Structures are given as C-alpha cells and as structure tokens.
C-alpha positions as YAML, in Angstrom:
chain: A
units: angstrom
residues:
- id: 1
  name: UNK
  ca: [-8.69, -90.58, -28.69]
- id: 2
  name: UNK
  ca: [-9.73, -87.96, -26.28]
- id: 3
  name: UNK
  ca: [-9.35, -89.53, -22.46]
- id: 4
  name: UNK
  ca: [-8.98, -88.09, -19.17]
- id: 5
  name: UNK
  ca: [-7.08, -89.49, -16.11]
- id: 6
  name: UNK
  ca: [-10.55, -90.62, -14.75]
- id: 7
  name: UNK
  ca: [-10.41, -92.82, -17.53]
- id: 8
  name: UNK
  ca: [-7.60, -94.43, -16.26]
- id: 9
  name: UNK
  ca: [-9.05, -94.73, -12.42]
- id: 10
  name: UNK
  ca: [-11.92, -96.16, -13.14]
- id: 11
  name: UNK
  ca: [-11.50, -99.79, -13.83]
- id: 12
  name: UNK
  ca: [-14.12, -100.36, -16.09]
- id: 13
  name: UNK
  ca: [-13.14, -97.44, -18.42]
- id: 14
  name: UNK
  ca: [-9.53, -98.10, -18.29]
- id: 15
  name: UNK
  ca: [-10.27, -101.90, -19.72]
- id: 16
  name: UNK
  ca: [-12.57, -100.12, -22.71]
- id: 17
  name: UNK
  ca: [-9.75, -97.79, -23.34]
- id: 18
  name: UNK
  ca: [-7.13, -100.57, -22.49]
- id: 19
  name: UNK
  ca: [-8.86, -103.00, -25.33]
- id: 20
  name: UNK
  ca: [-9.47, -99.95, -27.78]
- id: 21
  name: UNK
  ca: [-6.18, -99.09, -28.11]
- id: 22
  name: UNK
  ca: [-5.15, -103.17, -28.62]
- id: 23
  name: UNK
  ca: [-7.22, -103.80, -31.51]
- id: 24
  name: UNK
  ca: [-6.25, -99.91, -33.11]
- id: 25
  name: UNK
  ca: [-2.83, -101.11, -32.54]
- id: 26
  name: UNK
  ca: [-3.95, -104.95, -33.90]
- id: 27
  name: UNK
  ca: [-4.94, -103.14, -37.08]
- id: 28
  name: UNK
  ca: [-1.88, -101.25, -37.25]
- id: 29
  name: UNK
  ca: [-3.48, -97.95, -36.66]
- id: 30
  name: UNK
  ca: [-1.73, -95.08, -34.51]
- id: 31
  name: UNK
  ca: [-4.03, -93.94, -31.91]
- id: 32
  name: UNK
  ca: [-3.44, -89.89, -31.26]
- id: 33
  name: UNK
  ca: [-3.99, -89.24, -27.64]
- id: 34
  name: UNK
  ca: [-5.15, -85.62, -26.00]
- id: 35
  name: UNK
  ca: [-6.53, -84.73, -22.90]
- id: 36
  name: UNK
  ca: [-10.65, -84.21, -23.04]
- id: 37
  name: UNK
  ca: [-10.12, -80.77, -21.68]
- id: 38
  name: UNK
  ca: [-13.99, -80.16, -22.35]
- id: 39
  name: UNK
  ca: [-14.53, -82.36, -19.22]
- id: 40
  name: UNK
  ca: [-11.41, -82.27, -17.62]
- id: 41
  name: UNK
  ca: [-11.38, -79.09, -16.02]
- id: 42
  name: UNK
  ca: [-9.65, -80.01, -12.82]
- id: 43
  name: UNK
  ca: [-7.09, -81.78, -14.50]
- id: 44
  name: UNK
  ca: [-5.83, -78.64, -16.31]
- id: 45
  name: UNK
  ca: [-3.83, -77.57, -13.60]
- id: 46
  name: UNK
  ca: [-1.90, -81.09, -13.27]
- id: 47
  name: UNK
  ca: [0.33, -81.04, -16.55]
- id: 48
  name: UNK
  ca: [-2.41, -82.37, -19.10]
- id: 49
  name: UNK
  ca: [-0.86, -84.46, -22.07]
- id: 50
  name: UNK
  ca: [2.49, -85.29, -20.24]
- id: 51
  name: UNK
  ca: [0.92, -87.16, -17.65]
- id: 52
  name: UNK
  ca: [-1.74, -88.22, -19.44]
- id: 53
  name: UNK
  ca: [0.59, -89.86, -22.09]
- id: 54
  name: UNK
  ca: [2.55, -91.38, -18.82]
- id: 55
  name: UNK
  ca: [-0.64, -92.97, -18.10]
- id: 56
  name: UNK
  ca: [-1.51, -94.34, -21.71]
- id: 57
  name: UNK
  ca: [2.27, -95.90, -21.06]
- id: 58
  name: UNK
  ca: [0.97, -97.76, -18.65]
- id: 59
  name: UNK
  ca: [-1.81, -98.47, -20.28]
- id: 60
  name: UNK
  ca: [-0.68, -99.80, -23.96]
- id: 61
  name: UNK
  ca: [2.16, -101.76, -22.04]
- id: 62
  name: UNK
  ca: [4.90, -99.49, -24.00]
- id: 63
  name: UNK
  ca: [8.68, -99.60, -24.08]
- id: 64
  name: UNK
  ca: [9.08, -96.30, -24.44]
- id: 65
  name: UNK
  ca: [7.14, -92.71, -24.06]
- id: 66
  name: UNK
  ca: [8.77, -89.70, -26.46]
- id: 67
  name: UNK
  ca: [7.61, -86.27, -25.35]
- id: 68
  name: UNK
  ca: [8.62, -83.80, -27.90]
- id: 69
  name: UNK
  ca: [8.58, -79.45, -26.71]
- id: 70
  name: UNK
  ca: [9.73, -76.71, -27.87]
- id: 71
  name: UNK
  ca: [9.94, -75.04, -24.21]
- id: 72
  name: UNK
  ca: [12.27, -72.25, -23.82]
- id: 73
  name: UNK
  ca: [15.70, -73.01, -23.61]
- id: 74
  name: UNK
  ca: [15.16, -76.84, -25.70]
- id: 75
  name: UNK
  ca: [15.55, -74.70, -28.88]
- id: 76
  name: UNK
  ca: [17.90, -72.14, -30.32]
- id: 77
  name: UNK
  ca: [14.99, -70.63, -32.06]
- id: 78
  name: UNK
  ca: [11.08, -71.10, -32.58]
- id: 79
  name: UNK
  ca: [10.73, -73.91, -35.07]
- id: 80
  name: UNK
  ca: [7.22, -71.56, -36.54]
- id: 81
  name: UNK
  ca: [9.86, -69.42, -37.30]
- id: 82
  name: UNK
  ca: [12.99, -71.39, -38.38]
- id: 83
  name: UNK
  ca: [11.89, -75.11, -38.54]
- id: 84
  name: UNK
  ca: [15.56, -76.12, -40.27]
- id: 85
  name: UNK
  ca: [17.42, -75.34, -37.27]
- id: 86
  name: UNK
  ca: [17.71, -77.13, -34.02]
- id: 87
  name: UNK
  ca: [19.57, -77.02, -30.91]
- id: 88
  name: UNK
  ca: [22.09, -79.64, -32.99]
- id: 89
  name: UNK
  ca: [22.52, -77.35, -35.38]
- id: 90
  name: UNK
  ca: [25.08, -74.47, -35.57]
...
C-alpha cells in the first residue's frame, strides 16, 4: 500500500485506509506499507517510512511497530556483503 501522511490527516482517507487494512488483515493478508514518494515530495525531508509506519501504528491499532536498519554503527558489517554475520555474532 503506497500512503502518505496526508492520508492519515484527512479523515475521510484515513477511514478508507483504516478499513483497507482491516479486511487485508481479516483475510489474513500482510499489507506492505511505503511512502508514495511520487506525491509526497514535502514529506521527504521528514523521515519517510519511520514515521509513516508510526502512523499506520496508530492506524491498524498495533501492539507493536519493528523497524529493522542497517545504519552505521547497528552492524559489524554490510549484510549485501556478509548477510551471516550480525552485531550478535563474533
């Protein structure tokens, strides 16, 4: 699903979203969610698919929000490179 945080302010659009992602989830179907960055050019600047999946959160009524990286200093090494080894691993 491709949303934008405008989707979430405007009530009407939040409720389609809101009741899209109920039945997905009704028919046991993961919903992917990313940032519409072909209209949401403003919203670039703001932190994109970390807030946006704070939002959907919200949204979906969830327990818990997982928000995986691999920023510098998460990893030991680039998992493209190395996928096997973590910062867990020795």
């Amino acid at each position: 699903m491709l949303l934008t945080r405008e989707d979430l302010e405007d009530r009407t659009r939040y409720l389609n979203a809101r009741n899209t992602f109920n039945i997905l989830l009704r028919w046991r179907v993961l919903p992917i969610v990313n940032e519409n960055d072909t209209v949401a050019v403003e919203e670039i600047q703001f932190g994109d698919n970390d807030f946006l999946s704070a939002l959907v959160v919200g949204l979906v009524g969830a327990d818990l929000l997982l928000c995986l990286s691999e920023v510098d200093a998460l990893l030991r090494t680039r998992p493209r490179r190395r996928p096997h080894r973590s910062a867990s691993s020795p």
